[in-house]
XYZ file of N, CA and C in Angstrom:
552
model
N 5.266 22.304 26.463
C 4.052 22.253 25.233
C 2.987 22.164 25.484
N 2.073 23.127 25.175
C 0.452 22.750 25.220
C -0.206 21.859 24.771
N -1.475 21.143 25.306
C -2.239 19.942 24.632
C -1.963 20.298 23.612
N -2.774 21.686 22.951
C -3.002 21.365 21.034
C -1.984 21.469 20.538
N -0.915 21.381 20.574
C 0.697 21.417 20.226
C 1.626 19.478 19.902
N 0.564 19.031 21.316
C 0.766 17.196 21.325
C 0.311 16.559 20.520
N -1.043 17.185 20.210
C -1.870 16.518 19.220
C -2.524 17.880 17.349
N -3.573 16.202 16.794
C -3.591 17.112 15.302
C -5.055 17.891 16.475
N -5.019 18.824 14.971
C -6.226 19.757 15.070
C -7.004 18.621 15.301
N -8.723 20.054 15.858
C -9.937 19.110 16.513
C -10.621 18.458 14.509
N -10.347 19.086 13.768
C -10.565 18.802 12.234
C -9.901 17.498 11.747
N -8.728 17.770 12.230
C -7.543 16.689 11.402
C -8.345 15.030 12.048
N -8.578 15.430 13.611
C -9.220 14.198 14.054
C -10.287 13.766 14.040
N -11.480 14.546 13.605
C -12.200 13.950 13.739
C -12.708 13.542 12.388
N -11.715 13.939 11.406
C -12.015 13.796 9.630
C -11.376 12.608 10.265
N -9.863 11.616 10.598
C -9.447 10.776 11.001
C -10.688 9.643 10.691
N -11.411 10.496 11.554
C -11.663 8.424 12.558
C -13.167 8.501 11.856
N -13.372 9.498 11.420
C -14.961 9.470 10.700
C -14.306 8.451 9.337
N -12.855 8.799 9.006
C -12.112 8.408 7.680
C -12.664 6.809 8.518
N -11.578 6.061 9.406
C -11.933 5.008 9.725
C -13.401 4.481 9.957
N -14.197 5.039 10.460
C -15.708 4.728 10.737
C -16.367 4.591 9.254
N -16.168 5.246 7.967
C -16.638 5.071 6.888
C -16.131 4.220 6.520
N -14.390 3.338 6.297
C -13.494 2.414 5.548
C -14.733 2.040 6.332
N -14.469 1.270 7.472
C -15.185 0.374 8.412
C -16.845 -0.019 7.101
N -16.953 0.630 7.130
C -18.920 1.313 6.890
C -18.591 -0.291 5.373
N -17.387 0.469 4.528
C -17.278 0.703 3.240
C -17.167 -1.287 3.188
N -15.845 -1.256 3.458
C -15.685 -2.991 4.168
C -16.777 -3.080 4.173
N -17.129 -3.120 4.984
C -18.333 -4.500 5.536
C -19.658 -4.418 4.306
N -19.828 -3.451 3.817
C -21.123 -3.497 3.671
C -21.263 -4.198 2.589
N -20.069 -3.828 1.214
C -19.103 -4.934 0.319
C -18.851 -6.424 0.190
N -18.109 -6.440 1.126
C -18.832 -8.419 2.603
C -19.706 -8.826 2.523
N -19.805 -8.156 3.217
C -21.823 -9.114 3.086
C -22.305 -8.794 2.684
N -22.827 -8.008 1.166
C -23.275 -7.752 0.803
C -24.089 -9.462 -0.024
N -22.970 -10.631 0.507
C -23.630 -11.919 -0.388
C -24.828 -12.335 0.272
N -24.674 -11.954 1.865
C -25.657 -12.346 2.716
C -26.907 -12.360 2.159
N -26.847 -11.149 1.358
C -28.755 -10.827 0.068
C -28.466 -11.709 -1.109
N -29.567 -12.068 -1.451
C -29.577 -12.590 -2.344
C -28.891 -12.213 -3.512
N -28.934 -11.812 -5.127
C -28.596 -11.397 -6.114
C -29.691 -10.734 -6.793
N -29.216 -9.741 -6.753
C -31.203 -8.389 -7.467
C -32.011 -8.550 -6.176
N -32.168 -8.807 -5.076
C -32.936 -8.684 -4.391
C -33.196 -6.808 -3.950
N -33.713 -6.282 -3.183
C -33.941 -4.764 -2.343
C -33.044 -4.743 -2.259
N -32.990 -6.016 -0.497
C -31.637 -5.801 0.105
C -30.184 -6.170 -0.176
N -30.095 -6.709 -1.236
C -28.728 -6.304 -2.342
C -27.983 -5.147 -1.754
N -29.102 -4.520 -2.649
C -29.363 -3.802 -3.718
C -29.111 -2.244 -2.381
N -29.572 -2.535 -1.627
C -29.884 -0.911 -0.950
C -27.526 -1.266 -0.687
N -27.607 -2.291 0.016
C -25.960 -2.331 0.877
C -25.416 -1.997 -0.476
N -24.982 -2.169 -0.955
C -24.195 -1.824 -2.356
C -24.235 -0.455 -2.338
N -25.875 -0.257 -2.816
C -25.483 1.848 -3.041
C -24.509 2.526 -1.645
N -25.215 1.491 -0.245
C -24.728 2.482 0.565
C -23.040 2.906 0.467
N -22.580 1.156 0.120
C -21.218 0.708 -0.550
C -20.789 2.009 -0.913
N -21.292 2.423 -2.343
C -20.988 2.791 -3.409
C -20.993 4.423 -2.451
N -22.039 4.887 -1.913
C -22.434 6.481 -1.651
C -21.626 7.198 -1.006
N -20.919 5.890 0.135
C -20.287 6.370 1.320
C -18.312 5.978 0.280
N -19.071 5.364 -0.068
C -16.951 5.008 -0.830
C -16.637 6.417 -2.298
N -18.341 7.539 -2.558
C -17.942 8.175 -2.431
C -17.615 9.555 -1.444
N -18.398 9.690 -0.344
C -18.233 10.228 0.654
C -16.345 10.614 1.238
N -16.289 9.031 1.255
C -14.985 8.923 1.329
C -13.800 9.609 0.929
N -15.014 9.975 -0.242
C -13.131 10.028 -1.349
C -12.942 11.726 -1.374
N -14.376 12.740 -1.080
C -14.743 13.735 -0.694
C -14.470 14.267 0.940
N -14.220 13.732 1.749
C -13.008 13.521 2.601
C -11.452 13.719 2.858
N -11.738 12.436 2.250
C -9.732 12.359 1.936
C -9.746 13.823 1.201
N -9.630 14.493 -0.005
C -9.632 16.115 -1.148
C -9.824 16.920 0.837
N -11.138 16.820 1.542
C -11.448 17.715 2.321
C -9.464 17.544 3.685
N -9.369 16.023 4.152
C -8.552 16.247 5.148
C -6.378 16.514 4.605
N -6.441 16.598 3.060
C -4.954 16.660 2.560
C -5.319 18.498 2.268
N -7.028 18.568 2.323
C -6.716 20.681 2.073
C -6.199 20.951 3.592
N -6.582 20.454 4.664
C -6.950 21.017 6.307
C -5.225 20.415 6.453
N -5.705 19.898 5.387
C -3.916 18.533 6.635
C -2.704 19.456 6.262
N -2.638 20.430 4.932
C -1.837 20.683 4.226
C -1.663 22.864 5.254
N -2.887 23.269 5.761
C -2.573 24.154 5.922
C -2.708 23.952 8.161
N -2.390 22.604 8.485
C -2.493 23.047 9.495
C -1.248 22.482 10.457
N -1.464 22.499 11.603
C 0.463 22.280 12.477
C 0.266 20.912 12.488
N 1.244 20.221 12.118
C 1.079 18.846 12.716
C 2.542 18.446 13.444
N 1.935 18.676 14.828
C 3.015 17.987 16.325
C 3.902 16.542 15.936
N 5.080 17.512 16.147
C 5.846 16.742 16.445
C 6.022 15.386 17.425
N 6.451 14.239 16.624
C 7.249 12.884 17.787
C 7.492 13.170 18.463
N 7.841 12.725 19.994
C 8.260 12.742 20.175
C 8.902 11.391 21.821
N 9.881 10.342 21.653
C 11.131 11.344 20.781
C 11.239 11.648 19.421
N 12.090 11.205 19.133
C 11.852 12.211 17.565
C 12.593 10.717 17.056
N 11.574 10.420 15.949
C 13.055 9.085 14.939
C 12.958 9.018 14.069
N 13.763 8.543 14.441
C 15.610 8.058 13.347
C 14.629 8.681 12.099
N 15.135 8.604 10.922
C 15.077 9.507 9.818
C 14.745 8.870 8.968
N 14.775 6.852 8.817
C 14.305 6.165 7.817
C 13.144 6.074 8.333
N 12.266 5.712 9.000
C 11.056 5.435 10.251
C 10.142 7.235 9.339
N 11.021 8.131 9.197
C 10.261 9.528 9.482
C 9.911 9.306 7.462
N 10.771 8.974 6.833
C 10.769 8.786 5.327
C 10.113 7.390 4.456
N 9.317 6.253 5.941
C 8.621 5.106 5.753
C 7.188 5.799 5.858
N 6.915 6.346 7.625
C 5.253 6.759 7.538
C 5.328 7.781 6.621
N 5.952 8.632 5.987
C 5.254 9.483 4.626
C 5.665 8.699 4.095
N 6.251 7.779 3.460
C 5.317 6.607 2.440
C 3.935 6.499 2.349
N 3.986 5.729 3.915
C 2.824 4.705 4.035
C 1.961 5.988 4.114
N 1.517 7.271 4.096
C 0.728 8.081 4.549
C 0.274 8.708 3.575
N 1.632 8.675 2.755
C 1.042 8.614 1.200
C 0.632 7.284 0.372
N 0.410 6.118 0.458
C -0.298 4.818 -0.462
C -1.321 5.172 0.704
N -1.636 5.040 2.263
C -2.942 5.604 2.170
C -3.663 6.322 1.435
N -3.502 7.825 1.518
C -3.762 9.171 0.653
C -4.311 8.344 -0.665
N -3.347 7.480 -1.249
C -4.282 7.440 -1.922
C -4.725 6.241 -2.544
N -4.311 5.211 -1.875
C -5.550 4.377 -1.970
C -6.567 4.956 -2.132
N -6.975 6.093 -0.467
C -7.969 6.912 0.133
C -9.027 7.608 -1.555
N -8.330 8.180 -2.173
C -8.661 8.316 -3.782
C -8.953 7.703 -4.902
N -7.715 7.194 -5.114
C -7.760 5.454 -6.083
C -9.365 4.624 -5.722
N -9.081 4.693 -5.127
C -11.136 3.200 -4.857
C -12.440 4.549 -4.779
N -12.389 4.472 -4.329
C -13.817 5.686 -5.496
C -14.079 5.988 -5.984
N -12.208 6.618 -6.838
C -12.197 6.869 -8.442
C -12.996 5.990 -8.626
N -12.397 4.711 -8.806
C -12.149 2.646 -9.875
C -13.086 2.531 -9.474
N -14.190 3.235 -8.589
C -15.565 2.662 -8.140
C -16.586 3.030 -9.330
N -16.013 4.592 -9.089
C -17.114 5.772 -9.618
C -17.262 5.008 -11.284
N -15.558 5.275 -11.601
C -15.842 4.704 -13.352
C -16.609 2.697 -13.921
N -16.747 2.534 -12.563
C -16.522 0.763 -12.777
C -18.661 1.548 -13.340
N -18.769 1.776 -11.783
C -20.254 2.498 -12.053
C -20.831 3.069 -13.510
N -19.659 4.055 -14.698
C -19.811 4.120 -15.197
C -20.311 3.306 -16.761
N -19.023 2.892 -16.067
C -19.138 1.326 -17.369
C -19.158 0.701 -17.513
N -20.498 0.002 -16.277
C -21.788 -0.962 -16.022
C -22.553 -0.192 -16.201
N -22.586 1.165 -16.605
C -23.395 1.429 -17.130
C -25.142 1.851 -16.122
N -24.745 2.132 -14.813
C -25.219 1.694 -13.543
C -25.921 3.269 -13.157
N -26.695 3.548 -12.389
C -26.919 4.746 -11.621
C -25.366 4.686 -10.453
N -25.390 6.173 -10.140
C -24.356 6.800 -9.525
C -25.209 7.440 -8.035
N -25.440 6.409 -7.469
C -27.027 7.607 -6.017
C -25.872 8.526 -5.092
N -25.767 9.117 -4.355
C -24.474 10.331 -4.490
C -25.889 11.161 -3.349
N -25.925 10.923 -1.516
C -26.809 11.532 -1.431
C -28.328 11.582 -1.859
N -28.768 11.262 -2.051
C -30.379 11.791 -3.381
C -29.742 12.156 -4.684
N -28.736 12.019 -4.775
C -28.524 12.276 -6.633
C -27.770 11.559 -6.986
N -28.570 11.852 -8.167
C -27.451 10.812 -9.579
C -26.718 11.436 -9.969
N -25.678 10.683 -10.152
C -24.281 11.839 -10.578
C -23.777 11.681 -11.729
N -23.576 12.651 -12.903
C -23.272 11.728 -14.472
C -22.371 11.047 -14.023
N -22.719 9.902 -15.863
C -21.626 9.051 -15.400
C -19.788 9.825 -16.034
N -19.023 8.799 -16.014
C -17.259 9.577 -16.193
C -17.039 8.818 -17.870
N -18.730 8.226 -18.033
C -17.284 6.789 -19.183
C -18.825 6.149 -19.788
N -19.017 6.538 -21.289
C -19.178 5.845 -21.934
C -19.770 4.096 -21.159
N -20.825 4.196 -21.204
C -20.631 1.836 -21.026
C -20.032 0.717 -22.234
N -19.017 0.156 -21.170
C -18.300 0.006 -22.099
C -17.759 -1.569 -20.578
N -18.832 -2.806 -21.170
C -18.378 -4.037 -20.350
C -17.193 -4.797 -19.950
N -16.642 -4.109 -21.612
C -15.289 -5.011 -21.243
C -14.456 -4.412 -20.125
N -14.490 -2.871 -20.584
C -13.747 -2.383 -19.252
C -13.506 -2.173 -18.257
N -15.586 -2.118 -17.559
C -15.796 -2.178 -16.698
C -15.538 -3.881 -16.558
N -15.531 -4.694 -16.169
C -14.421 -5.804 -16.234
C -13.395 -5.932 -15.593
N -12.743 -5.112 -16.619
C -10.919 -4.367 -16.573
C -11.024 -3.692 -14.645
N -12.146 -2.521 -15.003
C -11.404 -2.523 -13.591
C -12.245 -2.841 -12.196
N -13.392 -3.323 -12.249
C -14.034 -4.468 -11.631
C -12.546 -5.127 -10.274
N -11.768 -5.681 -11.685
C -10.468 -6.207 -11.365
C -10.011 -5.715 -10.888
N -10.067 -4.353 -11.228
C -8.660 -3.487 -10.555
C -9.039 -3.777 -9.004
N -10.153 -2.776 -8.806
C -11.070 -2.144 -8.287
C -10.839 -3.844 -6.705
N -12.069 -4.934 -6.691
C -11.418 -5.347 -6.035
C -10.136 -5.879 -6.008
N -8.620 -5.947 -6.749
C -7.831 -6.358 -6.584
C -7.392 -5.532 -4.830
N -7.206 -4.531 -5.320
C -6.550 -2.844 -5.138
C -7.647 -2.435 -3.408
N -8.864 -3.248 -4.083
C -9.783 -3.621 -1.702
C -8.800 -4.624 -1.217
N -8.613 -5.404 -1.865
C -7.913 -6.652 -0.889
C -6.024 -6.083 -0.256
N -6.006 -5.466 -1.670
C -4.965 -4.556 -1.219
C -4.634 -4.295 0.162
N -6.183 -3.194 -0.263
C -6.059 -1.870 1.326
C -6.420 -1.862 2.285
N -7.014 -3.923 2.857
C -6.876 -4.713 4.431
C -5.324 -4.540 4.772
N -4.335 -4.450 3.908
C -3.064 -5.015 4.004
C -2.520 -3.594 5.079
N -2.781 -2.765 3.527
C -2.261 -0.896 3.968
C -3.284 -0.133 5.553
N -4.363 -1.152 5.664
C -4.908 -0.537 7.419
C -4.717 -0.591 7.732
N -3.688 -2.287 7.922
C -3.356 -3.750 8.924
C -1.876 -2.835 9.840
N -1.510 -2.980 8.389
C 0.341 -2.150 8.808
C -0.165 -0.637 9.198
N -0.252 0.410 8.828
C -1.240 1.863 9.704
C -1.537 1.565 11.008
N -2.262 0.664 11.004
C -2.221 0.677 12.926
C -1.762 -0.307 13.787
N -1.051 -1.425 12.669
C -0.198 -1.978 13.218
C 1.502 -1.078 14.045
N 1.700 -0.169 13.011
C 2.776 0.498 12.607
C 2.369 1.622 14.283
N 1.358 1.565 14.320
C 0.535 2.903 15.253
C 0.848 3.126 17.283
N 0.654 1.180 16.706
C 0.922 0.006 17.762
C 2.057 -0.022 18.091
N 2.784 -0.454 17.430
C 3.929 -0.592 17.918
C 4.516 0.822 18.395
N 4.299 1.763 17.446
C 5.209 3.422 18.311
C 4.501 3.424 19.183
N 3.090 3.763 20.332
C 3.768 3.554 21.071
C 3.699 3.019 22.608
N 3.197 1.087 21.797
C 3.708 -0.041 23.093
C 5.226 -1.334 22.872
N 6.038 -0.241 21.909
C 7.454 -1.087 21.457
C 8.168 0.509 21.851
N 8.122 1.655 20.692
C 8.897 2.568 20.893
C 8.298 3.330 21.612
N 7.485 3.455 22.315
C 6.837 4.053 23.682
C 7.375 5.328 23.169
N 7.116 5.942 22.396
C 6.580 7.616 21.926
C 5.350 7.754 21.563
N 5.320 9.538 21.635
C 3.472 9.673 21.462
C 3.139 9.982 19.696
N 3.429 9.094 19.108
C 2.887 8.981 17.698
C 1.536 8.519 18.340
N 1.007 7.627 19.024
C -0.648 7.612 19.007
C -0.894 8.387 19.715
N -0.966 8.905 20.187
C -1.141 10.197 21.492
C -2.070 10.888 20.721
N -0.880 11.243 19.358
C -1.195 12.183 18.842
C -2.769 12.742 17.840
N -3.099 11.205 17.932
C -4.609 10.731 17.092
C -5.409 10.898 18.063
N -5.571 10.980 19.376
C -5.829 10.569 20.593
C -5.875 11.710 21.363
N -6.500 12.478 21.987
C -5.408 13.113 22.377
C -7.167 13.230 23.028
N -8.005 13.460 23.690
C -9.578 13.447 23.938
C -8.855 11.577 24.675
N -8.642 10.366 24.282
C -9.062 9.498 25.486
C -7.376 9.591 25.688
N -6.608 9.416 25.254
C -5.698 8.997 26.083
C -3.652 9.844 25.447
N -4.282 11.017 25.224
C -3.382 11.959 25.081
C -3.057 12.477 26.072
N -1.964 13.226 26.688
C -1.451 13.954 27.503
C -2.425 15.584 27.426
N -3.017 16.103 28.738
C -3.248 17.472 28.827
C -2.100 18.468 29.589
N -1.472 18.472 29.565
C -0.865 18.651 30.486
C -0.331 19.960 29.656
C-alpha cells in the first residue's frame, strides 16, 4: 500500500487540523471573555472572534463533509472489530452534528437577541425576529451543548490515542502522515 493510501487526502488533513485550531480558538474566546469587563471594547472583540470563527467552523464543516463524500478513506490496519467501526461511525456523526449545530444555534441566538451577526467584515441577516424569551432558551441550549462538546472532543482524542498506544493500529497515523505516518 502506498503512503497516499495510508492517510487521508491533503484536503481532509488540512481541514481536520484547521477545525481543531478553530475549535480551540472558539472555546478559548468564549471561556476567556470574562477576563474583560462587560461593555468593554476588548470583551466585544473577543465575543466577535467567537461568533466569526464559529460561523467559519460551520462553513468548513460543510466543506469537510463534501470532500469526505468524494475522498478515499484509508483502511485501518489491523482491521478493527465491527462494533468498534460502528462506535467510531457514531462518534464521527455526533462530532459532525455538534460542529454544525453549535454555530447554527449561535446564529439563531444572535438573531433572537437582536445582535449584529458579524462574518469577516460583513453583517449577516438575522434568521429570526428578535425574541428575548426565545434567545434565553437558545442560549441555554447553546451553553449546555457547548459544555457537552468538551466530552465529545475528549472522547475523540482519547479514542485516537487508545488506537495508537493500546490497540496499536494506524488510526491516528492516518490523520498525521506528515508527522508520524508511514512513508513506505
